[in-house]
CSV table of C-alpha atoms in Angstrom, one decimal:
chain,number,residue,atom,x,y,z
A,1,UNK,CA,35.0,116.7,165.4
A,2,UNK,CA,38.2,115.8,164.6
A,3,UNK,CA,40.9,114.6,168.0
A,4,UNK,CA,43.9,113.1,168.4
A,5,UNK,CA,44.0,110.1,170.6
A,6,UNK,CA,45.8,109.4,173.7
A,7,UNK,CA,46.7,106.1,173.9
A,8,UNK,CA,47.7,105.4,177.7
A,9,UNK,CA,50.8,102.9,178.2
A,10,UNK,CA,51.6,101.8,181.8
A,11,UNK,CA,52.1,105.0,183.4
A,12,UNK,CA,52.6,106.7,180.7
A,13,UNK,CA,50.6,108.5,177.9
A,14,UNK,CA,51.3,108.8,174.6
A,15,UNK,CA,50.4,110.8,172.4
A,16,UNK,CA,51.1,110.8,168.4
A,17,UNK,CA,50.2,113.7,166.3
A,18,UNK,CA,49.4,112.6,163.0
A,19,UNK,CA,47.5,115.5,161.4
A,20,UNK,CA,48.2,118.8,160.8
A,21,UNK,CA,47.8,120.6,164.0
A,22,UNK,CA,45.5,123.9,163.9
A,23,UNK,CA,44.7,126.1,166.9
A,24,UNK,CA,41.7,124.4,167.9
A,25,UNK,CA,43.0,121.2,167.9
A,26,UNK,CA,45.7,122.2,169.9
A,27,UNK,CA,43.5,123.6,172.6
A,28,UNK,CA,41.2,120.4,172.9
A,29,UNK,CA,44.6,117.9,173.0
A,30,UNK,CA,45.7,120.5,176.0
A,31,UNK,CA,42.6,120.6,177.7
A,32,UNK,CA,42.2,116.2,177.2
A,33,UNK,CA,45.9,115.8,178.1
A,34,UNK,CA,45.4,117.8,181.4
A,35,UNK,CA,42.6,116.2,182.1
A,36,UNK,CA,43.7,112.1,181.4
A,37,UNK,CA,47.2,113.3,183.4
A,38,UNK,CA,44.5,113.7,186.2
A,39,UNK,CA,42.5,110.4,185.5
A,40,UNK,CA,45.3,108.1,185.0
A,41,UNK,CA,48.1,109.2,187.4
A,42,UNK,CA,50.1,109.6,184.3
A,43,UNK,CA,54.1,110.0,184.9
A,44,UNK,CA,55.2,110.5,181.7
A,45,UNK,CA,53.9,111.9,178.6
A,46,UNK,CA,55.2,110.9,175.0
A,47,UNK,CA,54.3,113.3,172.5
A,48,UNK,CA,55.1,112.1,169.0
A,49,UNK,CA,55.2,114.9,166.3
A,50,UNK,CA,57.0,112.8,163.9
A,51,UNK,CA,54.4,113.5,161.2
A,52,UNK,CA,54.1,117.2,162.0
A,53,UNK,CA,55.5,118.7,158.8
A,54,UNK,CA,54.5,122.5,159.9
A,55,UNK,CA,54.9,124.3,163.1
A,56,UNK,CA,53.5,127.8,163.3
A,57,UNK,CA,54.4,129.9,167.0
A,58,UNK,CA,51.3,129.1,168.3
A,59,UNK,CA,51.6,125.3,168.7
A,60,UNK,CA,55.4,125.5,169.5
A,61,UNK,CA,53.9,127.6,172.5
A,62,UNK,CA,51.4,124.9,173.2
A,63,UNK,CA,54.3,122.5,173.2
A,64,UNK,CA,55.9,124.2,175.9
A,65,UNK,CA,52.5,124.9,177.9
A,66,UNK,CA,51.7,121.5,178.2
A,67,UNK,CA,55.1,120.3,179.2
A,68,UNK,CA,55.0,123.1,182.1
A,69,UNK,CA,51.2,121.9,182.9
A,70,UNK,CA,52.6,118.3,182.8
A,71,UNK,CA,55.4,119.1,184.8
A,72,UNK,CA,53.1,120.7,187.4
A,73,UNK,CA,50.7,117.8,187.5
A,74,UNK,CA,54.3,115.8,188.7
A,75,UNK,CA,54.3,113.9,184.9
A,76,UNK,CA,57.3,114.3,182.4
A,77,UNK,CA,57.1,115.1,178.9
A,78,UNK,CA,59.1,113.8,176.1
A,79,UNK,CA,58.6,115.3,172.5
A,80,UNK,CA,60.3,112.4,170.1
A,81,UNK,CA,60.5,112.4,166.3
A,82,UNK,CA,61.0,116.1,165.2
A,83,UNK,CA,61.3,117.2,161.6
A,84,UNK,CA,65.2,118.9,160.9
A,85,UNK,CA,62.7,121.3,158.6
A,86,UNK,CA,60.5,122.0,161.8
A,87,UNK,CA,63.3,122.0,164.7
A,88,UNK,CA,64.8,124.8,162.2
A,89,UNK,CA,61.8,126.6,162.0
A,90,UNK,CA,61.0,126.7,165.6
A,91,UNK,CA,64.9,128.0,166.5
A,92,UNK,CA,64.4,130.7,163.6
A,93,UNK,CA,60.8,131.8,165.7
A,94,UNK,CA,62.7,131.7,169.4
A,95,UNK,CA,61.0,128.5,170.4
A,96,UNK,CA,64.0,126.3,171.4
A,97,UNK,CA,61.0,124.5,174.2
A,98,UNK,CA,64.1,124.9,177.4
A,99,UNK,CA,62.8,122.4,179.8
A,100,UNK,CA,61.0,119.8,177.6
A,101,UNK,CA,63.2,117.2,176.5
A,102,UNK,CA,63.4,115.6,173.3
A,103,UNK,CA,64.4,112.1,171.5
A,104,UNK,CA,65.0,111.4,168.1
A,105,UNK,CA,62.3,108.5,168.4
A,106,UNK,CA,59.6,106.7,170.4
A,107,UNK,CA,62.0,103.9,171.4
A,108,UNK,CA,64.6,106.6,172.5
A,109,UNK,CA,61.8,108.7,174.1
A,110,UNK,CA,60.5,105.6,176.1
A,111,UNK,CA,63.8,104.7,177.4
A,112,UNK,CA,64.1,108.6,178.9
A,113,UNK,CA,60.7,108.3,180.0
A,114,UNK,CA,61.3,104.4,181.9
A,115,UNK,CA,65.0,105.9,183.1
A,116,UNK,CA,62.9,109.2,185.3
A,117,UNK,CA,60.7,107.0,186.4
A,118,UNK,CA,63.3,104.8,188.0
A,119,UNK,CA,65.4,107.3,189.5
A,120,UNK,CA,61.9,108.4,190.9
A,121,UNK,CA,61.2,105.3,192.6
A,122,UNK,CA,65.1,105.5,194.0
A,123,UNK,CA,63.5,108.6,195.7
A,124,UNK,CA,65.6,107.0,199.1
A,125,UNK,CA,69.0,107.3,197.4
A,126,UNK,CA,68.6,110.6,195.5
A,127,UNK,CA,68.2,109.2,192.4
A,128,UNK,CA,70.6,111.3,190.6
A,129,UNK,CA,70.9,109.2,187.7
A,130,UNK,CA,71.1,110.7,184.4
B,1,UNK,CA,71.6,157.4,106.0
B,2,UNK,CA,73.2,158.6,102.7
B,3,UNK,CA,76.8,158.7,104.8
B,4,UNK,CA,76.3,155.8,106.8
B,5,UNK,CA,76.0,154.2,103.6
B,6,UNK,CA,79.4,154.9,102.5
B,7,UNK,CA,80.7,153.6,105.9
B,8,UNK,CA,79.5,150.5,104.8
B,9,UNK,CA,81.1,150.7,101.4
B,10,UNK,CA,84.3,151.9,103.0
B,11,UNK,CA,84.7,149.0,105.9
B,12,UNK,CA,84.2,146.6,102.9
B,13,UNK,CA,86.0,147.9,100.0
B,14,UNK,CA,88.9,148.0,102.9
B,15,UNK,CA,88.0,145.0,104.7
B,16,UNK,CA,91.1,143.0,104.0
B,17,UNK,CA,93.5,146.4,105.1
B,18,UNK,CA,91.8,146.9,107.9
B,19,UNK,CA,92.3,143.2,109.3
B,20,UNK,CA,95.4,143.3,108.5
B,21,UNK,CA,96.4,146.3,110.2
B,22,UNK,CA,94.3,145.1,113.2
B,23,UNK,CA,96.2,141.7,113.4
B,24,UNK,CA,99.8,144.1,112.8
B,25,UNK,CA,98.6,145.7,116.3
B,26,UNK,CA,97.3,142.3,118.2
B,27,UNK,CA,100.1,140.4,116.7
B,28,UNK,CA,102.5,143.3,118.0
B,29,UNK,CA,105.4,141.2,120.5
B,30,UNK,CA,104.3,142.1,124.0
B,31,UNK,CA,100.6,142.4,123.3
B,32,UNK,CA,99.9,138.9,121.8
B,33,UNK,CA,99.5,136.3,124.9
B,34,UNK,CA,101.2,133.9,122.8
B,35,UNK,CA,101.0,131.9,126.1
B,36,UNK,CA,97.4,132.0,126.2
B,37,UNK,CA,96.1,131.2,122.6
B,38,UNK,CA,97.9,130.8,119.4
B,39,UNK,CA,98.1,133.8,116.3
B,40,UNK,CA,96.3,131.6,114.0
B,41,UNK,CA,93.4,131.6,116.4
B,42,UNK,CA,93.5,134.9,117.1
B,43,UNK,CA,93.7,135.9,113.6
B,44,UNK,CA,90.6,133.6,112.9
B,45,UNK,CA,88.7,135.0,115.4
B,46,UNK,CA,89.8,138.7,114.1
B,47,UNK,CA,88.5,138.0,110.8
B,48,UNK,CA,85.1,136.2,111.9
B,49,UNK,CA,84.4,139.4,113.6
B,50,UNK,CA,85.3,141.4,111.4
B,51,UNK,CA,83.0,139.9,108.8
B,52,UNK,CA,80.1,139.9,111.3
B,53,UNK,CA,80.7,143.8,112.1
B,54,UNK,CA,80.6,144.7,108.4
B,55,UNK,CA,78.0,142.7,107.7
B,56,UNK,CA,76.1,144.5,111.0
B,57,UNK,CA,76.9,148.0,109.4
B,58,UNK,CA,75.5,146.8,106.1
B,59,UNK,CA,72.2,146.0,107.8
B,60,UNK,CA,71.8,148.3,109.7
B,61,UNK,CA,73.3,151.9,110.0
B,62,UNK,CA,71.9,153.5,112.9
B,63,UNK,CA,74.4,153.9,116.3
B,64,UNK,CA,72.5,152.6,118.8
B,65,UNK,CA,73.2,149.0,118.6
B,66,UNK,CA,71.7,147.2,121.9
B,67,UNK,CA,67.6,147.3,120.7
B,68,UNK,CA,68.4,146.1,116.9
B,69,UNK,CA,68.6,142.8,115.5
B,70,UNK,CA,71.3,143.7,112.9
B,71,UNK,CA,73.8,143.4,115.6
B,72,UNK,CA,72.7,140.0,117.2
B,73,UNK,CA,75.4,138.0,115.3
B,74,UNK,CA,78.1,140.8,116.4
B,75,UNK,CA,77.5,140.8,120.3
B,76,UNK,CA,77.1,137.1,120.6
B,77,UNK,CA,80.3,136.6,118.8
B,78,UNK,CA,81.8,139.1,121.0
B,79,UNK,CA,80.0,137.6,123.7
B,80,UNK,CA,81.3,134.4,123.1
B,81,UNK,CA,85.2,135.4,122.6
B,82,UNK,CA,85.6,137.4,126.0
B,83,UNK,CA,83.9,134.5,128.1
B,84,UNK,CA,86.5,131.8,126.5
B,85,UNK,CA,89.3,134.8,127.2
B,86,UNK,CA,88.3,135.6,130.4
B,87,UNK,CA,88.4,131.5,131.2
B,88,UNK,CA,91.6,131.6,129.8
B,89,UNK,CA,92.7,134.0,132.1
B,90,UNK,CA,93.5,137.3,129.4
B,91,UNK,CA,93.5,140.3,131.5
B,92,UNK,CA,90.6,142.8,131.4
B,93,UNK,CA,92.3,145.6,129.6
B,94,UNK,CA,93.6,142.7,126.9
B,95,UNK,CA,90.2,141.7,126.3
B,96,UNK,CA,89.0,145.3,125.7
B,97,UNK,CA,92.0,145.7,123.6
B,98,UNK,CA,90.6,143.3,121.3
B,99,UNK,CA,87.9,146.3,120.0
B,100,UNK,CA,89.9,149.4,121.2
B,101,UNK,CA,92.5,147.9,118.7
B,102,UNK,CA,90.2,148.1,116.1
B,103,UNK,CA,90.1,151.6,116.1
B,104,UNK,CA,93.3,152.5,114.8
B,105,UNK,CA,92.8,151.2,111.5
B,106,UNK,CA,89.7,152.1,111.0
B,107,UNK,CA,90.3,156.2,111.9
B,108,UNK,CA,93.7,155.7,109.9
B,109,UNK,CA,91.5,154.3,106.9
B,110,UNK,CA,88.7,157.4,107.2
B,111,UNK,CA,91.8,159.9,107.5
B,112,UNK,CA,92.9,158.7,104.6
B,113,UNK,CA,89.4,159.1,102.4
B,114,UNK,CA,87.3,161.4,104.1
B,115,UNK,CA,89.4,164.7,104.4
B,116,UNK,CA,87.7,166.5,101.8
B,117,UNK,CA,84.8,166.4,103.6
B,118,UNK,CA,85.2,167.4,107.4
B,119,UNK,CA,81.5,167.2,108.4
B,120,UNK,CA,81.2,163.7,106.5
B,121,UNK,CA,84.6,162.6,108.2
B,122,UNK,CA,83.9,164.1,112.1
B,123,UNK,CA,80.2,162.5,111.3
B,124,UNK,CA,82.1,158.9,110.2
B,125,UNK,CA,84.4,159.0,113.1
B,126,UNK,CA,81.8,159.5,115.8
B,127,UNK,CA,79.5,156.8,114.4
B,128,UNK,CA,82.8,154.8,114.6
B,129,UNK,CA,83.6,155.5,117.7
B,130,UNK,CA,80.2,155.2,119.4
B,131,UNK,CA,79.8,151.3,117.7
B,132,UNK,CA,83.4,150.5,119.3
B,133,UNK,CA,83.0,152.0,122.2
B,134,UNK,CA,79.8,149.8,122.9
B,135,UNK,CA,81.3,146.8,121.4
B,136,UNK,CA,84.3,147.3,123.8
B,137,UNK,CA,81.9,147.7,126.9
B,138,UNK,CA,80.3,144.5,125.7
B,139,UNK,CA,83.4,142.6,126.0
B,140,UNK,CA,84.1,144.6,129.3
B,141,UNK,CA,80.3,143.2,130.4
B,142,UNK,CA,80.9,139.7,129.4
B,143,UNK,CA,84.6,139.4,130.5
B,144,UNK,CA,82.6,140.4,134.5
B,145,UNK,CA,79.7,138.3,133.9
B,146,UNK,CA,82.0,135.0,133.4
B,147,UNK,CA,84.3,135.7,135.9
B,148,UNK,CA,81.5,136.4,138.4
B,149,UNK,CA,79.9,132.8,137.4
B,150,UNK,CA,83.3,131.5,138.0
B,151,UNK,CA,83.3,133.0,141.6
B,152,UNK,CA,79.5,132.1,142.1
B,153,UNK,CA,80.8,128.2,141.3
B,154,UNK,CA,83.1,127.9,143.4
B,155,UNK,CA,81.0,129.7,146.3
B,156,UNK,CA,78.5,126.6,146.2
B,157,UNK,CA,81.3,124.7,145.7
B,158,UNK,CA,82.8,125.8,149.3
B,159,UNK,CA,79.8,125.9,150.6
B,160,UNK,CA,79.3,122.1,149.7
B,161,UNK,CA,82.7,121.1,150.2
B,162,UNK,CA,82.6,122.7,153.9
B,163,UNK,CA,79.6,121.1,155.5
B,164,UNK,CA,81.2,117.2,155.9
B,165,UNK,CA,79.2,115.1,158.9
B,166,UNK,CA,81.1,112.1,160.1
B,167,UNK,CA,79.6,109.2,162.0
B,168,UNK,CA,82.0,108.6,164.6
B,169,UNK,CA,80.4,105.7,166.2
B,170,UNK,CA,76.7,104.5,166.7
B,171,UNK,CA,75.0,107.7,167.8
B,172,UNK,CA,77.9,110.0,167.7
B,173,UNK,CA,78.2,112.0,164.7
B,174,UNK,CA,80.5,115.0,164.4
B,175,UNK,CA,80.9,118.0,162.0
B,176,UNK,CA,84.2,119.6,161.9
B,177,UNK,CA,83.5,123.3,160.4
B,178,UNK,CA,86.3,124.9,158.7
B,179,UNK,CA,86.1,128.6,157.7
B,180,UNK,CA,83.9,131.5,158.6
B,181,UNK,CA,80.1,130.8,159.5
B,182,UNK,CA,77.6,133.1,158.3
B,183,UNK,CA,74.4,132.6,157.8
B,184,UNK,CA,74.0,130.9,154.4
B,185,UNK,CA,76.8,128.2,155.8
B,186,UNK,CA,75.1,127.7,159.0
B,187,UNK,CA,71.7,126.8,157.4
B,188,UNK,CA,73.4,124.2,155.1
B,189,UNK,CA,75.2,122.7,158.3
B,190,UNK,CA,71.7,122.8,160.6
B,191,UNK,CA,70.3,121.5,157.9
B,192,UNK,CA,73.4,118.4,157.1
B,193,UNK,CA,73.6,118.0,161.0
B,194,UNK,CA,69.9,117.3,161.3
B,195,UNK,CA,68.9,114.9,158.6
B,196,UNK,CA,72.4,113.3,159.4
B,197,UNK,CA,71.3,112.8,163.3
B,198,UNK,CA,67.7,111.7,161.9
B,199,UNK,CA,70.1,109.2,159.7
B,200,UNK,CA,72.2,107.2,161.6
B,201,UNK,CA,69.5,108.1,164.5
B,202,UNK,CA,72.4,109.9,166.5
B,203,UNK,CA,72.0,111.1,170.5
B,204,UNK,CA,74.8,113.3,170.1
B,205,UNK,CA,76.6,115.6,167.7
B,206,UNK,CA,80.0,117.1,168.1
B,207,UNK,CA,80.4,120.9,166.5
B,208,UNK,CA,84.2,121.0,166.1
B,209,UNK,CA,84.9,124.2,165.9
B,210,UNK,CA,88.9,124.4,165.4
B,211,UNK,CA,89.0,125.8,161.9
B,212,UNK,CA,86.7,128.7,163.0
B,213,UNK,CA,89.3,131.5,162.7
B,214,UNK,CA,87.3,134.0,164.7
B,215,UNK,CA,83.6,133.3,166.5
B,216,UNK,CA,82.0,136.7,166.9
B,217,UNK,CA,78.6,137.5,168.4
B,218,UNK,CA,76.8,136.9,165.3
B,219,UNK,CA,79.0,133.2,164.5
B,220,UNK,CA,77.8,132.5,168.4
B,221,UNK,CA,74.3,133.0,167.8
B,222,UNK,CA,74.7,130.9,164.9
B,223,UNK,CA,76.0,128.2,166.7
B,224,UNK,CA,73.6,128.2,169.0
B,225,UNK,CA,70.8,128.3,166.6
B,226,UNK,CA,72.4,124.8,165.6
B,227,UNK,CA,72.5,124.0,169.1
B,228,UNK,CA,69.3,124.0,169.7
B,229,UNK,CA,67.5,122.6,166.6
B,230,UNK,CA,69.6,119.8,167.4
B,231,UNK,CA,68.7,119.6,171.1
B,232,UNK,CA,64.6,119.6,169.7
B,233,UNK,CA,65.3,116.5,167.5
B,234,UNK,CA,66.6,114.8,170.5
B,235,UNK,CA,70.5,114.9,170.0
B,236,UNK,CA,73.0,116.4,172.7
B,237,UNK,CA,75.3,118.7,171.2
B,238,UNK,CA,79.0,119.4,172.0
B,239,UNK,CA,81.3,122.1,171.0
B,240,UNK,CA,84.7,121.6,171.1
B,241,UNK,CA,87.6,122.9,169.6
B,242,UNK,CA,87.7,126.0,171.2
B,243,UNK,CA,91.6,127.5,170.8
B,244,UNK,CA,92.0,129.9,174.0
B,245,UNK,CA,92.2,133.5,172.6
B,246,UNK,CA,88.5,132.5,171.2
B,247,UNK,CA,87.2,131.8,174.3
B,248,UNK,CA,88.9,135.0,175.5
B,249,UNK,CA,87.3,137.0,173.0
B,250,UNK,CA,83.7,135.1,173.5
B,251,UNK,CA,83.9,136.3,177.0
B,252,UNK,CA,85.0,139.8,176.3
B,253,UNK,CA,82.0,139.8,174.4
B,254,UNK,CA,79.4,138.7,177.1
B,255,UNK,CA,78.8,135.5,175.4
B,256,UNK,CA,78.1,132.6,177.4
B,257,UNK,CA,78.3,129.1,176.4
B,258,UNK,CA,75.6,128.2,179.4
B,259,UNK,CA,73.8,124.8,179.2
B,260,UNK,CA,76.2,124.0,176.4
B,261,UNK,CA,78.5,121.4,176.7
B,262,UNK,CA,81.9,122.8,175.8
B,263,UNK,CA,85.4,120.4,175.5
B,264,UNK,CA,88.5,122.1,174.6
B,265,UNK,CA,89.7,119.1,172.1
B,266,UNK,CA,87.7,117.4,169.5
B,267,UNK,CA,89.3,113.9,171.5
B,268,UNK,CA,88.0,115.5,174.7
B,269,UNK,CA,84.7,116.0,172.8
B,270,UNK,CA,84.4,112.4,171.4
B,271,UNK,CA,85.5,110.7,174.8
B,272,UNK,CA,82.8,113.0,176.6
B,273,UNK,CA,80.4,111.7,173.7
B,274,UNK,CA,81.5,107.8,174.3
B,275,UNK,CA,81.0,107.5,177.9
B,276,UNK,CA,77.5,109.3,177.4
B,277,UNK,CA,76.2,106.7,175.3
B,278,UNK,CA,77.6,104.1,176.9
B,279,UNK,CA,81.1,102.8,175.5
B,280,UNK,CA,83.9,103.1,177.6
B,281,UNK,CA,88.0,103.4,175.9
B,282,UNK,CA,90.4,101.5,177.0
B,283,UNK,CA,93.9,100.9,175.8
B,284,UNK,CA,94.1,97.1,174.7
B,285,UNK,CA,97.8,95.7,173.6
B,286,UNK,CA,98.9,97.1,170.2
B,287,UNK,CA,98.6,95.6,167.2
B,288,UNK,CA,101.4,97.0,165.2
């Protein structure tokens, strides 16, 4: 069956979608994200849809799902490397993902990712910053 | 077919009147654009069409023109002469002129021969009129038809020339928009703004909008449209530019710039966009 690894770096996990994503696949990379959150004490999560040349309403839905579900499990998603064709697309369907953030790259993504962490670990001084 | 027949033999045996009595009325003072093409053109192109049309009715008699091949040469000629006067800028009714003209001559020429015969002359004169008629709504139809390419050009041309994206600095790109948004030109700046952000991998992207004259409901949600796309690649956006009696409008109108960064001057905007990524301005000793 066909899966999309998730790689785990430091505290975070990453995640690059390099096929095209269909509605079972989407499912079973929610369910193994949850889950490896869980394993790993993940903080972060990198999702890279870079190579995603086709977004349907479905997985723009599942996009936000699993950032809330990440969220709730206290880890922070980043969606990095999305397609002008597919950012349009998803604005045209209503899906404009409010509360996931987003970076134009991996290295932009990680740098958000490294940045919340720190200002996590400042927990003492309120760690307000941006 | 017996009369139409003699039409033929009258338009040729009187070919040479007839053109010259059609040049008298297109070379008349006040009705030659002498401004906009020369007589000897005009008269060239008079006596090319002529030939065609009498060679037409030769081949074919009937009056309805548009389904038969005879007439191909006609129409394309005609076709060809109200697109170059229409680009020349001739007026609609001069370019119709150019067949109602014709008519004169022709009616004066079957007054003159066909009298004895009433039926043969009303018959003569409404096949006549019928073939000019349709000849001068073909010029009519062609005269449009160019003049409508023309606007259609410089549509895309606007629509090109309109949708500039300027790097500012590393990361910072801007798009000053000029002129009313609708949908067609907010599709083609989405679509600039994001492969540009992809391009010079930009975190943030400044929507001048100063050369908006109005922003409705409909130019908001376009906006925000862009907005957003832009905030899913990864790019903050900014709006700036936005003159007061807009923003009193926008508000009239319930719309809310929430979770939209909003500067009232495009230098505002940039300075906002400079200290988010990092560079600071500072006024160093002049170097003029």
């Amino acid at each position: 069956m066909e899966r999309i690894p998730i790689l785990k770096m430091g505290k975070f996990l990453l995640v690059s979608i390099q096929v095209d994503m269909h509605d079972r696949l989407a499912l079973t990379l929610q369910d193994e994200l949850t889950a490896r959150i869980v394993e790993e004490n993940a903080k972060g999560v990198l999702i890279d849809i870079s190579a995603l040349e086709m977004v349907d309403s479905f997985i723009g839905r599942m996009l936000a799902n699993i950032a809330t579900m990440a969220r709730i499990l206290d880890a922070e998603t980043v969606v990095v490397g999305m397609q002008p064709e597919v950012a349009i697309t998803m604005v045209e369907l209503g899906l404009s993902l409010p509360g996931v953030r987003t970076a134009l790259n991996i290295e932009k993504g990680m740098e958000i990712l490294n940045s919340l962490l720190q200002s996590e670990t400042q927990d003492g001084t309120e760690g307000s910053e941006t | 077919m017996e009369k139409a027949k003699t039409l033929y033999a009258l338009l040729s045996g009187h070919q040479n009147e007839i053109l010259r009595q059609w040049q008298k009325e297109q070379l008349a003072p006040g009705v030659l654009r002498s401004d906009l093409i020369s007589p000897d053109e005009l008269k060239q192109q008079m006596e090319d069409f002529l030939r065609y049309l009498v060679e037409a009715v030769k081949k074919d008699e009937t009056e309805d023109m548009s389904s038969l091949e005879a007439w191909k040469e006609v129409r394309s000629f005609l076709t060809e002469i109200s697109k170059t006067q229409a680009k020349k800028g001739f007026l609609p009714s001069e370019t119709s002129m150019f067949i109602f003209s014709l008519k004169k001559p022709i009616f004066q020429l079957l007054q003159s021969y066909d009298t004895e015969d009433l039926e043969k002359f009303a018959s003569d004169l409404w096949k006549v009129n019928t073939l000019l008629d349709q000849l001068g709504l073909l010029t009519m139809e062609s005269y449009l038809k160019s003049k409508e390419e023309i606007i259609r050009r410089q549509q895309e041309e606007m629509l090109e020339l309109s949708t500039p994206v300027v790097k500012i600095w590393e990361q910072v790109v801007a798009v000053p928009l000029i002129g009313t948004l609708d949908s067609a030109r907010t599709q083609m700046v989405m679509e600039n703004l994001l492969q540009e952000i992809v391009r010079v991998s930009a975190t943030i992207a400044i929507i001048d909008i100063t050369g908006v004259p109005t922003v409705d409901t409909l130019v908001a949600q376009h906006l925000f449209k862009t907005v957003s796309a832009a905030r899913l690649m990864g790019a903050e956006c900014v709006i700036s530019g936005i003159r007061p009696q807009i923003a009193q409008t926008m508000v009239h109108l319930g719309v809310s710039f929430q979770d939209i960064t909003t500067k009232a001057t495009l230098a505002e905007a940039i300075k906002y966009a400079f200290s988010r990524v990092g560079y600071r301005i500072s006024k160093g000793e002049s170097t003029k």
